[in-house]
mmCIF file of N, CA and C in Angstrom:
data_model
loop_
_atom_site.group_PDB
_atom_site.id
_atom_site.type_symbol
_atom_site.label_atom_id
_atom_site.label_comp_id
_atom_site.label_asym_id
_atom_site.label_seq_id
_atom_site.Cartn_x
_atom_site.Cartn_y
_atom_site.Cartn_z
ATOM 1 N N MET A 18 -124.184 146.661 -18.519
ATOM 2 C CA MET A 18 -124.968 145.833 -19.418
ATOM 3 C C MET A 18 -125.984 146.709 -20.137
ATOM 4 N N THR A 19 -126.200 146.475 -21.407
ATOM 5 C CA THR A 19 -127.114 147.263 -22.218
ATOM 6 C C THR A 19 -128.518 146.700 -22.117
ATOM 7 N N ASP A 20 -129.495 147.585 -22.003
ATOM 8 C CA ASP A 20 -130.898 147.190 -21.957
ATOM 9 C C ASP A 20 -131.306 146.716 -23.357
ATOM 10 N N PRO A 21 -131.753 145.463 -23.508
ATOM 11 C CA PRO A 21 -132.105 144.960 -24.837
ATOM 12 C C PRO A 21 -133.313 145.654 -25.447
ATOM 13 N N ASP A 22 -134.134 146.306 -24.628
ATOM 14 C CA ASP A 22 -135.321 147.000 -25.138
ATOM 15 C C ASP A 22 -135.022 148.409 -25.612
ATOM 16 N N SER A 23 -133.827 148.918 -25.326
ATOM 17 C CA SER A 23 -133.504 150.282 -25.749
ATOM 18 C C SER A 23 -132.639 150.229 -27.000
ATOM 19 N N ALA A 24 -133.261 150.529 -28.112
ATOM 20 C CA ALA A 24 -132.551 150.534 -29.390
ATOM 21 C C ALA A 24 -131.779 151.832 -29.525
ATOM 22 N N PRO A 25 -130.617 151.793 -30.164
ATOM 23 C CA PRO A 25 -129.872 153.036 -30.382
ATOM 24 C C PRO A 25 -130.663 153.945 -31.321
ATOM 25 N N PRO A 26 -130.439 155.250 -31.230
ATOM 26 C CA PRO A 26 -131.142 156.167 -32.131
ATOM 27 C C PRO A 26 -130.850 155.827 -33.590
ATOM 28 N N THR A 27 -131.797 156.109 -34.441
ATOM 29 C CA THR A 27 -131.643 155.917 -35.874
ATOM 30 C C THR A 27 -130.668 156.954 -36.412
ATOM 31 N N ALA A 28 -129.887 156.585 -37.399
ATOM 32 C CA ALA A 28 -128.956 157.527 -38.017
ATOM 33 C C ALA A 28 -129.732 158.653 -38.686
ATOM 34 N N PRO A 29 -129.288 159.908 -38.544
ATOM 35 C CA PRO A 29 -130.014 161.047 -39.112
ATOM 36 C C PRO A 29 -130.278 160.935 -40.605
ATOM 37 N N ASP A 30 -129.374 160.298 -41.340
ATOM 38 C CA ASP A 30 -129.562 160.221 -42.790
ATOM 39 C C ASP A 30 -130.530 159.122 -43.214
ATOM 40 N N THR A 31 -131.012 158.307 -42.265
ATOM 41 C CA THR A 31 -131.956 157.241 -42.607
ATOM 42 C C THR A 31 -133.326 157.392 -41.949
ATOM 43 N N VAL A 32 -133.469 158.296 -40.989
ATOM 44 C CA VAL A 32 -134.741 158.438 -40.279
ATOM 45 C C VAL A 32 -135.823 158.945 -41.242
ATOM 46 N N ASP A 33 -137.007 158.344 -41.163
ATOM 47 C CA ASP A 33 -138.137 158.719 -42.013
ATOM 48 C C ASP A 33 -138.922 159.830 -41.317
ATOM 49 N N LEU A 34 -139.192 160.918 -42.016
ATOM 50 C CA LEU A 34 -139.941 162.045 -41.442
ATOM 51 C C LEU A 34 -141.448 161.897 -41.605
ATOM 52 N N ASP A 35 -141.888 160.930 -42.406
ATOM 53 C CA ASP A 35 -143.306 160.794 -42.715
ATOM 54 C C ASP A 35 -144.137 160.549 -41.456
ATOM 55 N N GLY A 36 -145.136 161.403 -41.259
ATOM 56 C CA GLY A 36 -146.048 161.259 -40.132
ATOM 57 C C GLY A 36 -145.563 161.869 -38.831
ATOM 58 N N ARG A 37 -144.420 162.486 -38.833
ATOM 59 C CA ARG A 37 -143.898 163.096 -37.599
ATOM 60 C C ARG A 37 -144.447 164.513 -37.446
ATOM 61 N N THR A 38 -144.683 164.900 -36.204
ATOM 62 C CA THR A 38 -145.204 166.227 -35.875
ATOM 63 C C THR A 38 -144.154 166.985 -35.079
ATOM 64 N N PHE A 39 -143.901 168.229 -35.496
ATOM 65 C CA PHE A 39 -142.862 169.051 -34.888
ATOM 66 C C PHE A 39 -143.461 170.348 -34.343
ATOM 67 N N VAL A 40 -142.788 170.942 -33.348
ATOM 68 C CA VAL A 40 -143.152 172.259 -32.816
ATOM 69 C C VAL A 40 -141.901 173.117 -32.742
ATOM 70 N N GLY A 41 -142.091 174.424 -32.840
ATOM 71 C CA GLY A 41 -140.976 175.347 -32.732
ATOM 72 C C GLY A 41 -140.449 175.388 -31.315
ATOM 73 N N VAL A 42 -139.116 175.331 -31.167
ATOM 74 C CA VAL A 42 -138.515 175.458 -29.833
ATOM 75 C C VAL A 42 -137.615 176.676 -29.711
ATOM 76 N N SER A 43 -137.112 177.184 -30.846
ATOM 77 C CA SER A 43 -136.359 178.436 -30.814
ATOM 78 C C SER A 43 -136.383 179.042 -32.210
ATOM 79 N N ASN A 44 -136.270 180.379 -32.249
ATOM 80 C CA ASN A 44 -136.260 181.071 -33.529
ATOM 81 C C ASN A 44 -135.573 182.413 -33.371
ATOM 82 N N ALA A 45 -134.976 182.870 -34.459
ATOM 83 C CA ALA A 45 -134.343 184.185 -34.484
ATOM 84 C C ALA A 45 -135.421 185.267 -34.534
ATOM 85 N N ALA A 46 -135.057 186.454 -34.109
ATOM 86 C CA ALA A 46 -135.952 187.600 -34.237
ATOM 87 C C ALA A 46 -136.308 187.754 -35.712
ATOM 88 N N GLY A 47 -137.547 188.088 -35.983
ATOM 89 C CA GLY A 47 -137.987 188.248 -37.365
ATOM 90 C C GLY A 47 -138.610 187.006 -37.950
ATOM 91 N N GLY A 48 -138.535 185.893 -37.240
ATOM 92 C CA GLY A 48 -139.176 184.658 -37.685
ATOM 93 C C GLY A 48 -140.589 184.573 -37.146
ATOM 94 N N ASP A 49 -141.469 183.887 -37.858
ATOM 95 C CA ASP A 49 -142.874 183.771 -37.452
ATOM 96 C C ASP A 49 -143.188 182.491 -36.693
ATOM 97 N N VAL A 50 -142.303 181.517 -36.707
ATOM 98 C CA VAL A 50 -142.548 180.237 -36.051
ATOM 99 C C VAL A 50 -142.232 180.350 -34.564
ATOM 100 N N GLY A 51 -143.140 179.814 -33.734
ATOM 101 C CA GLY A 51 -142.943 179.823 -32.297
ATOM 102 C C GLY A 51 -143.378 178.514 -31.671
ATOM 103 N N ALA A 52 -143.459 178.502 -30.355
ATOM 104 C CA ALA A 52 -143.810 177.290 -29.611
ATOM 105 C C ALA A 52 -145.222 176.801 -29.919
ATOM 106 N N ASP A 53 -146.090 177.671 -30.418
ATOM 107 C CA ASP A 53 -147.458 177.287 -30.752
ATOM 108 C C ASP A 53 -147.610 176.848 -32.207
ATOM 109 N N THR A 54 -146.519 176.860 -32.974
ATOM 110 C CA THR A 54 -146.567 176.460 -34.381
ATOM 111 C C THR A 54 -146.317 174.956 -34.480
ATOM 112 N N VAL A 55 -147.248 174.252 -35.116
ATOM 113 C CA VAL A 55 -147.174 172.797 -35.251
ATOM 114 C C VAL A 55 -147.016 172.438 -36.727
ATOM 115 N N PHE A 56 -146.048 171.585 -37.017
ATOM 116 C CA PHE A 56 -145.743 171.128 -38.376
ATOM 117 C C PHE A 56 -146.095 169.652 -38.494
ATOM 118 N N ALA A 57 -146.840 169.283 -39.524
ATOM 119 C CA ALA A 57 -147.159 167.882 -39.819
ATOM 120 C C ALA A 57 -146.390 167.497 -41.078
ATOM 121 N N TYR A 58 -145.303 166.748 -40.898
ATOM 122 C CA TYR A 58 -144.408 166.398 -42.000
ATOM 123 C C TYR A 58 -144.853 165.129 -42.717
ATOM 124 N N ARG A 59 -144.556 165.096 -44.012
ATOM 125 C CA ARG A 59 -144.761 163.921 -44.869
ATOM 126 C C ARG A 59 -143.484 163.725 -45.672
ATOM 127 N N GLN A 60 -143.225 162.491 -46.056
ATOM 128 C CA GLN A 60 -142.060 162.191 -46.874
ATOM 129 C C GLN A 60 -142.353 160.997 -47.766
ATOM 130 N N GLU A 61 -141.982 161.124 -49.034
ATOM 131 C CA GLU A 61 -141.982 160.015 -49.993
ATOM 132 C C GLU A 61 -140.642 160.076 -50.720
ATOM 133 N N ASP A 62 -139.786 159.098 -50.455
ATOM 134 C CA ASP A 62 -138.443 159.073 -51.030
ATOM 135 C C ASP A 62 -137.729 160.384 -50.693
ATOM 136 N N ASP A 63 -137.289 161.156 -51.706
ATOM 137 C CA ASP A 63 -136.588 162.410 -51.419
ATOM 138 C C ASP A 63 -137.523 163.622 -51.360
ATOM 139 N N LEU A 64 -138.819 163.418 -51.577
ATOM 140 C CA LEU A 64 -139.806 164.501 -51.516
ATOM 141 C C LEU A 64 -140.286 164.689 -50.082
ATOM 142 N N VAL A 65 -140.227 165.937 -49.598
ATOM 143 C CA VAL A 65 -140.660 166.270 -48.242
ATOM 144 C C VAL A 65 -141.614 167.452 -48.324
ATOM 145 N N TRP A 66 -142.716 167.381 -47.535
ATOM 146 C CA TRP A 66 -143.643 168.502 -47.467
ATOM 147 C C TRP A 66 -144.301 168.514 -46.096
ATOM 148 N N ALA A 67 -144.892 169.662 -45.771
ATOM 149 C CA ALA A 67 -145.576 169.775 -44.481
ATOM 150 C C ALA A 67 -146.614 170.882 -44.545
ATOM 151 N N GLU A 68 -147.624 170.745 -43.693
ATOM 152 C CA GLU A 68 -148.562 171.820 -43.395
ATOM 153 C C GLU A 68 -148.227 172.289 -41.992
ATOM 154 N N TYR A 69 -148.383 173.580 -41.748
ATOM 155 C CA TYR A 69 -148.127 174.094 -40.411
ATOM 156 C C TYR A 69 -149.065 175.249 -40.083
ATOM 157 N N ALA A 70 -149.300 175.429 -38.791
ATOM 158 C CA ALA A 70 -150.178 176.493 -38.304
ATOM 159 C C ALA A 70 -149.959 176.642 -36.808
ATOM 160 N N GLY A 71 -150.381 177.788 -36.297
ATOM 161 C CA GLY A 71 -150.312 178.047 -34.863
ATOM 162 C C GLY A 71 -149.484 179.272 -34.554
ATOM 163 N N GLY A 72 -149.820 179.918 -33.453
ATOM 164 C CA GLY A 72 -149.118 181.136 -33.082
ATOM 165 C C GLY A 72 -149.374 182.218 -34.106
ATOM 166 N N ALA A 73 -148.313 182.821 -34.631
ATOM 167 C CA ALA A 73 -148.425 183.910 -35.603
ATOM 168 C C ALA A 73 -148.857 183.427 -36.984
ATOM 169 N N VAL A 74 -148.822 182.116 -37.207
ATOM 170 C CA VAL A 74 -149.117 181.546 -38.525
ATOM 171 C C VAL A 74 -150.529 180.971 -38.562
ATOM 172 N N ARG A 75 -151.329 181.501 -39.475
ATOM 173 C CA ARG A 75 -152.689 180.983 -39.654
ATOM 174 C C ARG A 75 -152.679 179.669 -40.424
ATOM 175 N N ARG A 76 -151.956 179.620 -41.528
ATOM 176 C CA ARG A 76 -151.822 178.396 -42.335
ATOM 177 C C ARG A 76 -150.571 178.512 -43.178
ATOM 178 N N GLY A 77 -149.775 177.443 -43.204
ATOM 179 C CA GLY A 77 -148.556 177.445 -43.987
ATOM 180 C C GLY A 77 -148.282 176.114 -44.630
ATOM 181 N N PHE A 78 -147.444 176.156 -45.651
ATOM 182 C CA PHE A 78 -147.063 174.960 -46.394
ATOM 183 C C PHE A 78 -145.579 175.043 -46.731
ATOM 184 N N LEU A 79 -144.923 173.898 -46.751
ATOM 185 C CA LEU A 79 -143.550 173.845 -47.230
ATOM 186 C C LEU A 79 -143.411 172.631 -48.127
ATOM 187 N N VAL A 80 -142.503 172.730 -49.073
ATOM 188 C CA VAL A 80 -142.234 171.621 -49.983
ATOM 189 C C VAL A 80 -140.789 171.695 -50.435
ATOM 190 N N GLY A 81 -140.167 170.512 -50.515
ATOM 191 C CA GLY A 81 -138.784 170.482 -50.956
ATOM 192 C C GLY A 81 -138.258 169.076 -51.066
ATOM 193 N N THR A 82 -136.938 168.966 -50.944
ATOM 194 C CA THR A 82 -136.280 167.683 -51.115
ATOM 195 C C THR A 82 -135.364 167.377 -49.941
ATOM 196 N N ARG A 83 -135.010 166.110 -49.881
ATOM 197 C CA ARG A 83 -134.119 165.630 -48.846
ATOM 198 C C ARG A 83 -132.956 164.901 -49.485
ATOM 199 N N ALA A 84 -131.759 165.120 -48.943
ATOM 200 C CA ALA A 84 -130.565 164.377 -49.336
ATOM 201 C C ALA A 84 -129.819 164.046 -48.045
ATOM 202 N N GLY A 85 -129.758 162.775 -47.689
ATOM 203 C CA GLY A 85 -129.084 162.362 -46.462
ATOM 204 C C GLY A 85 -129.753 162.947 -45.236
ATOM 205 N N ASP A 86 -128.978 163.690 -44.430
ATOM 206 C CA ASP A 86 -129.543 164.308 -43.226
ATOM 207 C C ASP A 86 -129.927 165.767 -43.454
ATOM 208 N N GLY A 87 -130.050 166.169 -44.733
ATOM 209 C CA GLY A 87 -130.369 167.563 -45.046
ATOM 210 C C GLY A 87 -131.668 167.719 -45.806
ATOM 211 N N LEU A 88 -132.354 168.814 -45.511
ATOM 212 C CA LEU A 88 -133.572 169.193 -46.220
ATOM 213 C C LEU A 88 -133.340 170.538 -46.879
ATOM 214 N N SER A 89 -133.962 170.742 -48.010
ATOM 215 C CA SER A 89 -133.937 172.029 -48.701
ATOM 216 C C SER A 89 -135.345 172.272 -49.214
ATOM 217 N N PHE A 90 -135.971 173.375 -48.774
ATOM 218 C CA PHE A 90 -137.359 173.597 -49.165
ATOM 219 C C PHE A 90 -137.714 175.069 -49.236
ATOM 220 N N ARG A 91 -138.853 175.336 -49.834
ATOM 221 C CA ARG A 91 -139.481 176.655 -49.843
ATOM 222 C C ARG A 91 -140.696 176.583 -48.925
ATOM 223 N N TYR A 92 -140.993 177.690 -48.269
ATOM 224 C CA TYR A 92 -142.169 177.761 -47.396
ATOM 225 C C TYR A 92 -142.982 178.997 -47.742
ATOM 226 N N SER A 93 -144.269 178.908 -47.469
ATOM 227 C CA SER A 93 -145.188 180.016 -47.713
ATOM 228 C C SER A 93 -146.306 179.933 -46.690
ATOM 229 N N HIS A 94 -146.663 181.081 -46.095
ATOM 230 C CA HIS A 94 -147.767 181.048 -45.139
ATOM 231 C C HIS A 94 -148.537 182.364 -45.078
ATOM 232 N N LEU A 95 -149.677 182.270 -44.443
ATOM 233 C CA LEU A 95 -150.542 183.416 -44.182
ATOM 234 C C LEU A 95 -150.489 183.671 -42.681
ATOM 235 N N ASP A 96 -150.170 184.898 -42.284
ATOM 236 C CA ASP A 96 -150.084 185.186 -40.853
ATOM 237 C C ASP A 96 -151.422 185.682 -40.301
ATOM 238 N N ARG A 97 -151.476 185.905 -39.010
ATOM 239 C CA ARG A 97 -152.720 186.320 -38.339
ATOM 240 C C ARG A 97 -153.196 187.686 -38.802
ATOM 241 N N ALA A 98 -152.313 188.508 -39.336
ATOM 242 C CA ALA A 98 -152.685 189.833 -39.837
ATOM 243 C C ALA A 98 -153.214 189.775 -41.266
ATOM 244 N N GLY A 99 -153.213 188.576 -41.875
ATOM 245 C CA GLY A 99 -153.693 188.422 -43.234
ATOM 246 C C GLY A 99 -152.652 188.663 -44.301
ATOM 247 N N GLU A 100 -151.381 188.741 -43.900
ATOM 248 C CA GLU A 100 -150.281 188.959 -44.842
ATOM 249 C C GLU A 100 -149.662 187.616 -45.236
ATOM 250 N N THR A 101 -149.277 187.499 -46.509
ATOM 251 C CA THR A 101 -148.558 186.308 -46.944
ATOM 252 C C THR A 101 -147.061 186.547 -46.801
ATOM 253 N N ALA A 102 -146.335 185.457 -46.583
ATOM 254 C CA ALA A 102 -144.882 185.529 -46.449
ATOM 255 C C ALA A 102 -144.300 184.217 -46.947
ATOM 256 N N GLY A 103 -143.087 184.292 -47.456
ATOM 257 C CA GLY A 103 -142.458 183.069 -47.937
ATOM 258 C C GLY A 103 -140.957 183.202 -47.997
ATOM 259 N N GLY A 104 -140.309 182.041 -48.077
ATOM 260 C CA GLY A 104 -138.863 182.047 -48.150
ATOM 261 C C GLY A 104 -138.302 180.680 -48.434
ATOM 262 N N ALA A 105 -137.017 180.542 -48.175
ATOM 263 C CA ALA A 105 -136.295 179.294 -48.413
ATOM 264 C C ALA A 105 -135.590 178.874 -47.130
ATOM 265 N N CYS A 106 -135.424 177.562 -46.968
ATOM 266 C CA CYS A 106 -134.834 177.030 -45.745
ATOM 267 C C CYS A 106 -134.024 175.780 -46.055
ATOM 268 N N THR A 107 -132.920 175.608 -45.335
ATOM 269 C CA THR A 107 -132.211 174.343 -45.306
ATOM 270 C C THR A 107 -132.222 173.865 -43.858
ATOM 271 N N SER A 108 -132.339 172.559 -43.675
ATOM 272 C CA SER A 108 -132.390 171.980 -42.338
ATOM 273 C C SER A 108 -131.450 170.800 -42.234
ATOM 274 N N ARG A 109 -130.936 170.608 -41.038
ATOM 275 C CA ARG A 109 -130.112 169.437 -40.734
ATOM 276 C C ARG A 109 -130.848 168.602 -39.702
ATOM 277 N N ILE A 110 -130.964 167.303 -39.965
ATOM 278 C CA ILE A 110 -131.684 166.388 -39.079
ATOM 279 C C ILE A 110 -130.754 165.898 -37.978
ATOM 280 N N GLU A 111 -131.260 165.941 -36.746
ATOM 281 C CA GLU A 111 -130.566 165.364 -35.589
ATOM 282 C C GLU A 111 -131.536 164.392 -34.922
ATOM 283 N N VAL A 112 -131.065 163.216 -34.564
ATOM 284 C CA VAL A 112 -131.881 162.257 -33.822
ATOM 285 C C VAL A 112 -131.467 162.350 -32.361
ATOM 286 N N LEU A 113 -132.441 162.634 -31.498
ATOM 287 C CA LEU A 113 -132.190 162.767 -30.068
ATOM 288 C C LEU A 113 -132.059 161.398 -29.412
ATOM 289 N N GLY A 114 -131.527 161.362 -28.216
ATOM 290 C CA GLY A 114 -131.312 160.114 -27.491
ATOM 291 C C GLY A 114 -132.567 159.301 -27.276
ATOM 292 N N ASP A 115 -133.723 159.977 -27.209
ATOM 293 C CA ASP A 115 -134.987 159.266 -27.009
ATOM 294 C C ASP A 115 -135.648 158.865 -28.325
ATOM 295 N N GLY A 116 -134.949 159.102 -29.465
ATOM 296 C CA GLY A 116 -135.471 158.707 -30.763
ATOM 297 C C GLY A 116 -136.252 159.781 -31.495
ATOM 298 N N ARG A 117 -136.595 160.869 -30.785
ATOM 299 C CA ARG A 117 -137.278 161.969 -31.460
ATOM 300 C C ARG A 117 -136.300 162.705 -32.370
ATOM 301 N N VAL A 118 -136.864 163.496 -33.285
ATOM 302 C CA VAL A 118 -136.059 164.198 -34.279
ATOM 303 C C VAL A 118 -136.082 165.695 -34.007
ATOM 304 N N ARG A 119 -134.935 166.320 -34.185
ATOM 305 C CA ARG A 119 -134.805 167.772 -34.093
ATOM 306 C C ARG A 119 -134.280 168.265 -35.437
ATOM 307 N N LEU A 120 -134.853 169.369 -35.945
ATOM 308 C CA LEU A 120 -134.398 169.969 -37.190
ATOM 309 C C LEU A 120 -133.754 171.310 -36.892
ATOM 310 N N HIS A 121 -132.508 171.477 -37.316
ATOM 311 C CA HIS A 121 -131.767 172.731 -37.181
ATOM 312 C C HIS A 121 -131.901 173.466 -38.507
ATOM 313 N N GLU A 122 -132.573 174.605 -38.492
ATOM 314 C CA GLU A 122 -132.953 175.294 -39.721
ATOM 315 C C GLU A 122 -132.190 176.605 -39.911
ATOM 316 N N THR A 123 -131.858 176.872 -41.153
ATOM 317 C CA THR A 123 -131.304 178.160 -41.564
ATOM 318 C C THR A 123 -132.227 178.678 -42.650
ATOM 319 N N TRP A 124 -132.872 179.828 -42.397
ATOM 320 C CA TRP A 124 -133.914 180.314 -43.303
ATOM 321 C C TRP A 124 -133.646 181.743 -43.759
ATOM 322 N N ALA A 125 -134.298 182.083 -44.867
ATOM 323 C CA ALA A 125 -134.213 183.448 -45.412
ATOM 324 C C ALA A 125 -135.557 183.791 -46.038
ATOM 325 N N TRP A 126 -136.096 184.920 -45.648
ATOM 326 C CA TRP A 126 -137.317 185.395 -46.284
ATOM 327 C C TRP A 126 -137.020 185.765 -47.737
ATOM 328 N N GLU A 127 -137.962 185.513 -48.610
ATOM 329 C CA GLU A 127 -137.901 185.995 -49.983
ATOM 330 C C GLU A 127 -138.941 187.082 -50.206
ATOM 331 N N SER A 128 -139.909 187.170 -49.308
ATOM 332 C CA SER A 128 -140.989 188.154 -49.430
ATOM 333 C C SER A 128 -140.724 189.426 -48.632
ATOM 334 N N ARG A 129 -139.699 189.401 -47.788
ATOM 335 C CA ARG A 129 -139.324 190.566 -46.974
ATOM 336 C C ARG A 129 -137.883 190.375 -46.519
ATOM 337 N N ALA A 130 -137.334 191.376 -45.891
ATOM 338 C CA ALA A 130 -135.955 191.285 -45.415
ATOM 339 C C ALA A 130 -135.872 190.383 -44.190
ATOM 340 N N GLY A 131 -134.781 189.668 -44.081
ATOM 341 C CA GLY A 131 -134.537 188.899 -42.872
ATOM 342 C C GLY A 131 -134.042 187.491 -43.125
ATOM 343 N N THR A 132 -133.157 187.048 -42.245
ATOM 344 C CA THR A 132 -132.637 185.688 -42.248
ATOM 345 C C THR A 132 -132.519 185.248 -40.799
ATOM 346 N N GLY A 133 -132.356 183.960 -40.596
ATOM 347 C CA GLY A 133 -132.181 183.498 -39.230
ATOM 348 C C GLY A 133 -131.997 182.004 -39.124
ATOM 349 N N ARG A 134 -131.921 181.578 -37.882
ATOM 350 C CA ARG A 134 -131.810 180.156 -37.552
ATOM 351 C C ARG A 134 -132.916 179.820 -36.569
ATOM 352 N N SER A 135 -133.433 178.615 -36.694
ATOM 353 C CA SER A 135 -134.472 178.151 -35.783
ATOM 354 C C SER A 135 -134.298 176.661 -35.541
ATOM 355 N N VAL A 136 -135.006 176.174 -34.547
ATOM 356 C CA VAL A 136 -135.016 174.750 -34.223
ATOM 357 C C VAL A 136 -136.466 174.328 -34.037
ATOM 358 N N VAL A 137 -136.838 173.242 -34.707
ATOM 359 C CA VAL A 137 -138.129 172.601 -34.453
ATOM 360 C C VAL A 137 -137.834 171.194 -33.974
ATOM 361 N N GLU A 138 -138.680 170.697 -33.079
ATOM 362 C CA GLU A 138 -138.422 169.422 -32.446
ATOM 363 C C GLU A 138 -139.677 168.570 -32.480
ATOM 364 N N GLU A 139 -139.487 167.281 -32.685
ATOM 365 C CA GLU A 139 -140.612 166.371 -32.735
ATOM 366 C C GLU A 139 -141.324 166.331 -31.392
ATOM 367 N N ARG A 140 -142.651 166.367 -31.478
ATOM 368 C CA ARG A 140 -143.459 166.220 -30.260
ATOM 369 C C ARG A 140 -143.299 164.813 -29.703
ATOM 370 N N VAL A 141 -143.452 164.696 -28.410
ATOM 371 C CA VAL A 141 -143.446 163.384 -27.779
ATOM 372 C C VAL A 141 -144.694 162.648 -28.254
ATOM 373 N N ARG A 142 -144.502 161.439 -28.745
ATOM 374 C CA ARG A 142 -145.641 160.638 -29.216
ATOM 375 C C ARG A 142 -146.380 160.073 -28.026
ATOM 376 N N SER A 143 -147.720 160.177 -28.088
ATOM 377 C CA SER A 143 -148.499 159.631 -26.963
ATOM 378 C C SER A 143 -149.131 158.320 -27.302
#
């Protein structure tokens, strides 16, 4: 018998990112995002943006668009050494069994050499 209080996860292409907070859970070598990096996402229709900071990142911003379960954006940040860095990223949205969201990212620096994959995951809401 199914628990009437447990709703199935939202479809990845319909979940709203507005107001969700994410943290880094994995990253390729050469990436600046880590477990101490916190992202505060906003969304209006297909427009997506976020501020982020923590760990190696002093302050960062991203802005881009969303189509279905995919994001495409540019990011720019200032690291703890005072250097700026930026690049481009595409992400795929996954909705976890508990309703939280995970983003699977493929990124490439535009300000220096390097590409990689990372995962950021929504923090547990308290």
